[in-house]
Amino acid sequence: EYLRDFRGISQLERELERRLVLKRVTIVPGDSDLDPTVKKELARATAQYLQGILQAGMTLAVTGGTTLAEVAESLPPSRDPWPITVVPARGGLGEEVELQANSVAARIAQRLGAQYRLLHIPDDLGEEAVLALQAEPRIRELLDQIKRADVLLHGIGSAEEMARRRGLPAETVRLLRKRRAVGEAFGFYFDREGRVVYTTSSVGIRQEDVPQITHVVAVGGGRSKAEASLSVISTGGQDVFITDEGAARTLLEIL
Ligand code: G3H
């Protein structure tokens, strides 16, 4: 607490809430680009916030990524079952298994003592096969539950890094550059104004589902994610932003 006040972090939180029009901004001290322990703190703050808003009967949709995987690790293992269902926000986005939304959803559910339902749709299916799978009653019902989630917890990626990590073809990378994509969240790529400029062919939550979700919590830190955070928050769908000082201070400079 002393460190937070000394660095004026509470003030920074209120200023970002006001300027980004968010219900709540939480900032952990430091910059996760420079110090990996800051990412752990970011994850811990997110885990704590999550535990505070979850209630019996809720559906929690989560994305993948290293930050979300860290959130799962930070949740204290629950001794009692909790009637909550955790689902992946979207199907595969070309990440390695540990970083996929399915894996993170299962891990978070285990920690919370919750149930989970996974989306078993391979990344590399053709459009027709995806449509056929989506018509399957059980998959359709799960997709419906995902769209009606009470809480959406998602990571923020810089467009360039995500395109590289997910091995998007050179042609797509060029397109992203041409359209000035800077941020990424749940498989959507956004320009600085928050316009969707590219969509990954995957099933699950779509941009138009987000406003109906009561708690949309974006988490991402490090100054390298400042512009990406601005682009994702500019979509207007987020309620809460959990970040670090590195991203927060850079954000204020570019706002
Ligand atoms: O969509 C955003 C990415 O999943 C963020 O990934 O947490 O590994 O930076 P990261």
XYZ file of C-alpha atoms and ligand atoms in Angstrom, residues 39 63-68 93 95 99 155-157 161-162 165-166 184-187 219 225, ligand 1:
33
model
C 3.267 -10.281 -14.281
C -9.326 -16.525 -23.132
C -5.874 -18.062 -23.356
C -2.405 -16.522 -23.283
C 0.466 -16.388 -20.814
C -1.209 -13.769 -18.609
C -4.410 -15.784 -18.239
C -6.488 -19.367 -32.162
C -1.661 -21.061 -29.760
C -1.872 -21.222 -23.798
C -6.039 -10.982 -22.222
C -4.784 -8.159 -24.425
C -2.182 -8.773 -27.079
C 3.253 -10.135 -31.378
C 0.077 -12.198 -31.576
C 3.245 -16.104 -32.038
C 0.261 -17.664 -33.778
C -5.811 -8.126 -30.235
C -8.359 -9.750 -27.943
C -10.141 -13.112 -28.312
C -9.054 -13.484 -31.938
C -6.024 -7.845 -18.288
C 0.912 -3.413 -24.489
O -5.305 -12.084 -26.640
C -4.301 -11.756 -26.051
C -3.260 -12.692 -25.791
O -3.810 -13.905 -25.450
C -2.341 -12.176 -24.737
O -1.332 -13.097 -24.549
O -1.015 -12.879 -22.127
O 0.573 -14.152 -23.534
O 0.489 -11.679 -23.697
P -0.254 -12.914 -23.411
